[in-house]
XYZ file of C-alpha atoms in Angstrom:
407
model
C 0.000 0.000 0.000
C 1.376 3.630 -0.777
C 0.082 6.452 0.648
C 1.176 9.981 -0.883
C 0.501 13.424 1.614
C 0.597 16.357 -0.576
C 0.891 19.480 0.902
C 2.139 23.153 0.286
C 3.104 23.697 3.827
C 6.238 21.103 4.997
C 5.375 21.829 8.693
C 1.675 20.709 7.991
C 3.100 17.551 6.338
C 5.389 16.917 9.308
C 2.728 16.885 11.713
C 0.455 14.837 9.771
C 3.030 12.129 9.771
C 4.225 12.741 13.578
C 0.211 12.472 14.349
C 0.049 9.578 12.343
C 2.788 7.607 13.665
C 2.506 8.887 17.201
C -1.503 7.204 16.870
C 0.348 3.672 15.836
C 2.552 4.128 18.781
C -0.786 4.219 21.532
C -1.889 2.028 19.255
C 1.125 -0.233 20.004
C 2.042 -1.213 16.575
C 5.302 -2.229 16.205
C 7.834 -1.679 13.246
C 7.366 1.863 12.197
C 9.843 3.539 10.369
C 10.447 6.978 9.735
C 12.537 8.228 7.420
C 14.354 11.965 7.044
C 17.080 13.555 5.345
C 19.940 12.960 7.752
C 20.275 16.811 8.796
C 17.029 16.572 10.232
C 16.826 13.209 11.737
C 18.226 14.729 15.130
C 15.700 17.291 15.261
C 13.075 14.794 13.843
C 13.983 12.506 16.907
C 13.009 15.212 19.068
C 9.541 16.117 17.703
C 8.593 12.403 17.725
C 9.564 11.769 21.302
C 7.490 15.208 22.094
C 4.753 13.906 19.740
C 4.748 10.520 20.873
C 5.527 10.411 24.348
C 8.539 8.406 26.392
C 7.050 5.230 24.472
C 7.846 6.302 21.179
C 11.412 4.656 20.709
C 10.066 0.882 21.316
C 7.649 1.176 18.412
C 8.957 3.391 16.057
C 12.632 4.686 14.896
C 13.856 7.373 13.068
C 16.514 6.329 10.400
C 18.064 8.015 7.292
C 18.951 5.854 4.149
C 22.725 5.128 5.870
C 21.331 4.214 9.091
C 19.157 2.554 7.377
C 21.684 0.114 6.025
C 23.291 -0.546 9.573
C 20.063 -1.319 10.812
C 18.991 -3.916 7.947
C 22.839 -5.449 8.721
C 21.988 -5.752 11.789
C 18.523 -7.053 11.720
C 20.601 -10.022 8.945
C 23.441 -10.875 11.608
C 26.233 -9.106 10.099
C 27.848 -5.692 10.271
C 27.601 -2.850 7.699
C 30.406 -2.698 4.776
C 33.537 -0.723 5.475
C 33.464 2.188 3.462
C 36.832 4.083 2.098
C 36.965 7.654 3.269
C 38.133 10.131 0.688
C 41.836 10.101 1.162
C 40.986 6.321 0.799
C 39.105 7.290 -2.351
C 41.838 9.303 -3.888
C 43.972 6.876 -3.650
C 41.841 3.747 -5.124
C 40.979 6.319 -7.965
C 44.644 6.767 -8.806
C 45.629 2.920 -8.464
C 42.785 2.335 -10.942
C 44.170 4.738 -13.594
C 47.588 3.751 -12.866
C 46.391 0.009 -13.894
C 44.960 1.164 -17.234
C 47.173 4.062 -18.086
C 48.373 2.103 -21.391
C 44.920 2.074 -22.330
C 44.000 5.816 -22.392
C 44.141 8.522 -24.474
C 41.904 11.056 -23.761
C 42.943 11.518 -20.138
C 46.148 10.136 -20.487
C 48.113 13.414 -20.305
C 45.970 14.652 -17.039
C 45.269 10.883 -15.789
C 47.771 11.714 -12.937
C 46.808 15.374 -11.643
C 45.126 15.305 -8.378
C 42.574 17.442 -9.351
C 41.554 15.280 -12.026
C 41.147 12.370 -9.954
C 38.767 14.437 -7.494
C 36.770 15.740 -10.831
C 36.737 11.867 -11.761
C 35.401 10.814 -8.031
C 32.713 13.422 -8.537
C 31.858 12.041 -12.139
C 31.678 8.019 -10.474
C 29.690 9.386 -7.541
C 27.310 11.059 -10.281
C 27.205 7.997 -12.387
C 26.429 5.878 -9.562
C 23.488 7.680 -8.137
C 21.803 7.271 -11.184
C 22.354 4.153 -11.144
C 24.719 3.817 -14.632
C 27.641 0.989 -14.705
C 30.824 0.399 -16.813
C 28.889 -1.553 -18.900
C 25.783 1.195 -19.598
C 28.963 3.394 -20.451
C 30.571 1.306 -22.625
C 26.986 0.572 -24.376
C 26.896 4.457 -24.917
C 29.926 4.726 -26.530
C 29.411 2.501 -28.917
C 26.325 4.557 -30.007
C 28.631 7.769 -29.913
C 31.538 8.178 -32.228
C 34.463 10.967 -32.404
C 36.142 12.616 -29.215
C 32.796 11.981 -27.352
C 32.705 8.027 -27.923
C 36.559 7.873 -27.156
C 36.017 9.871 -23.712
C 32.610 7.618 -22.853
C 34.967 4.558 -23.333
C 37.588 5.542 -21.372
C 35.335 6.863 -18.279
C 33.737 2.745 -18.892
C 37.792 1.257 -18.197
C 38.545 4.085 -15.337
C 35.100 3.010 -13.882
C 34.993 -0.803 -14.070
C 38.985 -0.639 -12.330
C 37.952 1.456 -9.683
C 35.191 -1.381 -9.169
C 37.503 -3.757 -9.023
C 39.810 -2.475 -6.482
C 37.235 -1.298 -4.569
C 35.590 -5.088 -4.482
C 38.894 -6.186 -3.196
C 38.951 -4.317 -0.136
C 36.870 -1.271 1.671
C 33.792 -0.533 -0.599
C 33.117 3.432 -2.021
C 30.298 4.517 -0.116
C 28.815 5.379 -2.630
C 28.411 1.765 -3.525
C 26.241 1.599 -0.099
C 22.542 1.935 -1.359
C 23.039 -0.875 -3.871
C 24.334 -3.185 -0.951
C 21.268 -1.918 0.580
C 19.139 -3.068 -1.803
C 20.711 -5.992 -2.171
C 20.472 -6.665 1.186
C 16.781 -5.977 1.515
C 15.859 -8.121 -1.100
C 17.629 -11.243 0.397
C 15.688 -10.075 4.000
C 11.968 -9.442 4.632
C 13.059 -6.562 6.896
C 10.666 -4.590 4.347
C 8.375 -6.669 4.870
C 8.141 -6.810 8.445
C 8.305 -2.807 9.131
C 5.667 -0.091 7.710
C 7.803 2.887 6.273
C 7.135 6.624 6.867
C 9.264 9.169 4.526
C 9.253 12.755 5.423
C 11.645 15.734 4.241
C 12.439 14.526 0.588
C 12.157 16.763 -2.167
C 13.144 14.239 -4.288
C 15.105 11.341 -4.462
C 18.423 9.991 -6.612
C 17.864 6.980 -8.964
C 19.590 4.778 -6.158
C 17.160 5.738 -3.388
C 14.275 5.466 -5.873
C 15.343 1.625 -6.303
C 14.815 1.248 -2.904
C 11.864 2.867 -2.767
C 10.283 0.587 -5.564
C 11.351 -2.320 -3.085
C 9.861 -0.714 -0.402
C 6.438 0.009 -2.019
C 5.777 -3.911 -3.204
C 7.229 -5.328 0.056
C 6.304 -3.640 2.930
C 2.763 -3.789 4.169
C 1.948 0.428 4.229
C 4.585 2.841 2.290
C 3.755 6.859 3.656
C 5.769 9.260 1.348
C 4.976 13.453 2.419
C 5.953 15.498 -0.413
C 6.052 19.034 -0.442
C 3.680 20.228 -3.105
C 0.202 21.671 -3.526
C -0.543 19.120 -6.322
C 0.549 16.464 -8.803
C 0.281 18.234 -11.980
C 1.349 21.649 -10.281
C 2.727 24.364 -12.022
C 4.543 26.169 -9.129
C 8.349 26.394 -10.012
C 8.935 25.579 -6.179
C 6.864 22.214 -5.899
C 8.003 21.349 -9.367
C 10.365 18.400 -8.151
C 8.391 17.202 -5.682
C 5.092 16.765 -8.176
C 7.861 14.696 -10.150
C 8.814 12.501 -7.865
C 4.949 11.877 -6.585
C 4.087 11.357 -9.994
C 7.048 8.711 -10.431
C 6.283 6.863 -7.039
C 2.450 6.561 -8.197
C 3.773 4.934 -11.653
C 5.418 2.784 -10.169
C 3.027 1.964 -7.969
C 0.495 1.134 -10.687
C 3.128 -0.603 -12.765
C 3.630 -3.026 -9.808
C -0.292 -3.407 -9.119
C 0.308 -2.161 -5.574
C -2.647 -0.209 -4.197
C -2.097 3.867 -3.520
C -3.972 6.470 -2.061
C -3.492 10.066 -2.346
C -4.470 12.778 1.189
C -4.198 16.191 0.482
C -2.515 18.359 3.810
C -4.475 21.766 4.069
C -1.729 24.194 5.152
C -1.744 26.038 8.154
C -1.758 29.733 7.935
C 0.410 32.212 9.720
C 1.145 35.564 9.712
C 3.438 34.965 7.144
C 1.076 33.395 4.650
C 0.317 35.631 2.138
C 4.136 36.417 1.338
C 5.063 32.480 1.562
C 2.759 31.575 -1.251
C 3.967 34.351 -3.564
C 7.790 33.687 -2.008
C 8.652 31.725 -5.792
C 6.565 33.495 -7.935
C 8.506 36.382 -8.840
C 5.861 38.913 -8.289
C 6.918 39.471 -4.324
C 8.479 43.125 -4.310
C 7.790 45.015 -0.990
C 5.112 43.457 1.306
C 4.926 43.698 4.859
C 3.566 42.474 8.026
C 3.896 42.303 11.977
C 6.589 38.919 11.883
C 8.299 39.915 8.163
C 9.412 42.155 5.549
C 10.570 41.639 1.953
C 12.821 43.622 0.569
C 15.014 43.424 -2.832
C 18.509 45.631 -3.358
C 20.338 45.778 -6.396
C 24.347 44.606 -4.779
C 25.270 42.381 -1.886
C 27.041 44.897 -0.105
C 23.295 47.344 0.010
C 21.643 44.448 0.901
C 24.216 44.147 4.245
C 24.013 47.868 4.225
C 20.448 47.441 5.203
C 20.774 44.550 7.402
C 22.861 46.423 9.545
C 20.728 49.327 9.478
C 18.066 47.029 10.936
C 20.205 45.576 13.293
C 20.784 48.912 14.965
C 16.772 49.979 15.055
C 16.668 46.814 16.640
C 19.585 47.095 19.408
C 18.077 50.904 20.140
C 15.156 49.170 20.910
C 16.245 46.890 23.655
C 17.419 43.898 21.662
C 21.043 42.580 22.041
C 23.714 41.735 19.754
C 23.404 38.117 20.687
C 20.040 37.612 20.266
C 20.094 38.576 16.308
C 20.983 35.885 13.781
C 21.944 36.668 9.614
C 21.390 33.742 7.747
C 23.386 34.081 4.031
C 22.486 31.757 1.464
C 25.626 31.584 -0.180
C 28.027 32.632 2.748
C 31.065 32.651 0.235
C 29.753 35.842 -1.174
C 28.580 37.487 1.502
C 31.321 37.390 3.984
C 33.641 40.250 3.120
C 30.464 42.342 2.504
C 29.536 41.589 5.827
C 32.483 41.754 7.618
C 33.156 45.034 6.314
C 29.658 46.696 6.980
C 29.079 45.466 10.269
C 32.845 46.147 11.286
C 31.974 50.229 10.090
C 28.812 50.146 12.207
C 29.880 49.000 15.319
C 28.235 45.266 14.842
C 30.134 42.749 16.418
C 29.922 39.550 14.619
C 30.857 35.970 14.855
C 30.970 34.179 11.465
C 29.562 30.138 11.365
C 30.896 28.358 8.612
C 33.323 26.195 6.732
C 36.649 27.579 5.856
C 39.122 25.488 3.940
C 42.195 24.536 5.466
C 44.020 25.639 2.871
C 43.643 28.726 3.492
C 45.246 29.425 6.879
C 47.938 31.082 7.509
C 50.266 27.861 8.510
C 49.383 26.057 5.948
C 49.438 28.339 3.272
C 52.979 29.269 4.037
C 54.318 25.658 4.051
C 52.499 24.768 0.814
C 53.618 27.846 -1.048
C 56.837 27.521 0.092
C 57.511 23.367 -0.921
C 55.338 24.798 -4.490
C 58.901 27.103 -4.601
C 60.925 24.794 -3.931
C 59.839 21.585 -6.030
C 58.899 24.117 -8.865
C 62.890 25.684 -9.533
C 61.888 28.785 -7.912
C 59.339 30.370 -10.277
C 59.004 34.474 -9.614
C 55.300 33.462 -9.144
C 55.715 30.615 -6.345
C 58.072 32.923 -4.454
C 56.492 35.714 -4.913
C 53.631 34.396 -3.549
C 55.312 32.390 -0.382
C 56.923 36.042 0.711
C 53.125 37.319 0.799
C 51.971 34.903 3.226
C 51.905 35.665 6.612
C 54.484 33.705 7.851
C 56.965 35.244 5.541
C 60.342 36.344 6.936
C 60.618 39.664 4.926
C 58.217 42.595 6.846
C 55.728 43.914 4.104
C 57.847 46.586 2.842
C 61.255 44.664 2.155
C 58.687 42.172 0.281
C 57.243 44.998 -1.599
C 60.745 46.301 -2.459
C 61.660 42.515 -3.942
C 58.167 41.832 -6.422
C 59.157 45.375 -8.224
C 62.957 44.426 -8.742
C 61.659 41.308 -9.742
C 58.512 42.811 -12.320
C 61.430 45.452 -13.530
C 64.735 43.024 -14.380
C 62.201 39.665 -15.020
């Protein structure tokens, strides 16, 4: 049985399926499943045990697709498979070229640059969520011809040895659904467990396997999609009304019996400017909890932020109470930090930085690129900038334009 909740409000859907599985828990039925994006499953935890009371965890369990997999090992007797981590990766990826280098034309001049073999990792990973093998590649390009069909070929070989190597020892994790699937198709762990799936726009060829297994085996299959309809024409719910439309064909393909509930959503203050949030008409509207506004550069836009930010401090709030949220924080962050540094806004950044780029590290690395590379004017040039350097600014200064004059 599959059961599709539609709805344009996600918190509406989440509470439908924390209702619904939170009734099969005083109901004490056993074996429910829900399953979340694993960002959320934390949080998800949380709202279930507040849903469903102290009881919840012996009836029903919150898993992601990789917890998942540990559980259906577990449930068969055997631990999951040991999975390479990426330095592991790398290195797998550059045995299997090295075994087929002979072979290779195409890549052969770049078959051993490091940032090939991560652009190749990416590629696999790609080809392996949707589900294509060596052998689909190899089909292809024999139905290509030129550069194209020479490239498709070679991508089959550096595919099928990475396979190989990979079979030998730890697996690539991102051959982990298809052991799941394999593994649930040898068990009736499906069968035994009813399945709610919550937080999914949409799923990757591999999941979507699963899914299909899911949907004939177990005895009820709950899937909450974000969208106000199947055959919507909102550029928001767009992917979800695909996927919904691709779990009900299969679904009818398999003669398995589905039922679609539509999720009214709730309405908030906010309402009015959520449902015309992706339409492109939402300019300037207003209420008591938000206001929309649109600025032509990044840096007006934190101009205004921090404009807002001070109202709000003059008005009792503090510092540490105020959040920024950036959607791309790698263009925002000098904007910010210069802004908020002019207006008296102290500010603590949250976010990623790569290693690479700290002071330490950069110096060493620039400095063995000077070295190994016969000491270029560009590799020293650039090791005397770093902060570490043992030449003060000015002496450095002094050095790049004797350098830039004689060449």
């Amino acid at each position: 049985m599959l059961k599709l909740i539609l709805g344009a409000d996600w918190t509406a859907n989440r509470k439908w399926m924390l209702e619904a599985i939170s009734s099969d828990v005083h109901s004490k039925k056993p074996n429910r499943v829900l399953m979340v994006p694993e960002l959320i499953s934390h949080d998800t935890e949380r709202r279930l045990c507040g849903t469903a009371g102290a009881t919840a965890s012996r009836y029903a369990e919150v898993l992601s697709f990789s917890r998942l997999a540990r559980r259906v090992a577990d449930a068969a007797g055997h631990g999951a498979i040991s999975c390479l981590d990426e330095g592991g990766r790398v290195v797998a990826m550059a045995a299997a070229i090295n075994q087929i280098q002979s072979r290779l034309k195409s890549f052969a001049a770049v078959g051993r640059q490091p940032e090939f073999i991560s652009d190749l990792l990416a590629i696999v990973d790609e080809f392996k969520r949707c589900c294509v093998d060596s052998g689909a590649l190899m089909e292809a390009s024999g139905k290509a011809s030129g550069v194209l069909a020479q490239k498709l070929e070679e991508l089959a070989l550096i595919a099928e040895s990475y396979d190989s190597i990979c079979s030998r020892g730890k697996k690539d994790p991102m051959d982990q659904m298809t052991w799941l699937l394999e593994e649930l198709e040898c068990s009736d762990y499906a069968a035994s467990h009813v399945f709610y799936i919550d937080g999914f726009p949409d799923f990757t060829r591999q999941h979507m396997a699963i899914l299909e297994h899911l949907v004939c085996t177990s005895p009820e299959v709950v899937v909450s999609l974000n969208c106000d309809a199947l055959d919507s024409t909102d550029p928001a719910f767009e992917a979800p009304a695909d996927t919904a439309k691709e779990l009900l064909r299969i679904a009818r393909a398999k003669g398995v019996q589905y039922q679609i509930l539509q999720v009214e959503p709730e309405i908030g203050r906010a309402g009015s400017v959520a449902r015309k949030l992706f339409q492109g008409d939402l300019c300037c509207q207003h209420s008591l909890s938000l206001t929309a506004s649109r600025f032509d550069s990044v840096f007006n836009e934190c101009e205004a932020v921090a404009e807002h930010i001070l109202e709000t401090v003059r008005a009792g709030c503090r510092f540490r109470d105020i959040s920024v949220v950036c959607g791309d924080m790698g263009a925002y962050r000098s904007a910010v930090n210069m802004v908020f540094k002019r207006c008296g806004i102290p500010v603590y950044v949250s976010g990623t930085e790569s290693i690479l780029d700290k002071p330490v590290i950069a110096t060493v690395l620039s400095a063995l690129d000077a070295a190994l590379g016969g000491f270029e004017q560009r590799e020293v040039l650039r090791y005397l900038k770093t902060a570490l350097s043992p030449l003060e600014l000015r002496e450095c200064d002094l050095i790049e334009n004797y350098v830039l004059l004689w060449g």
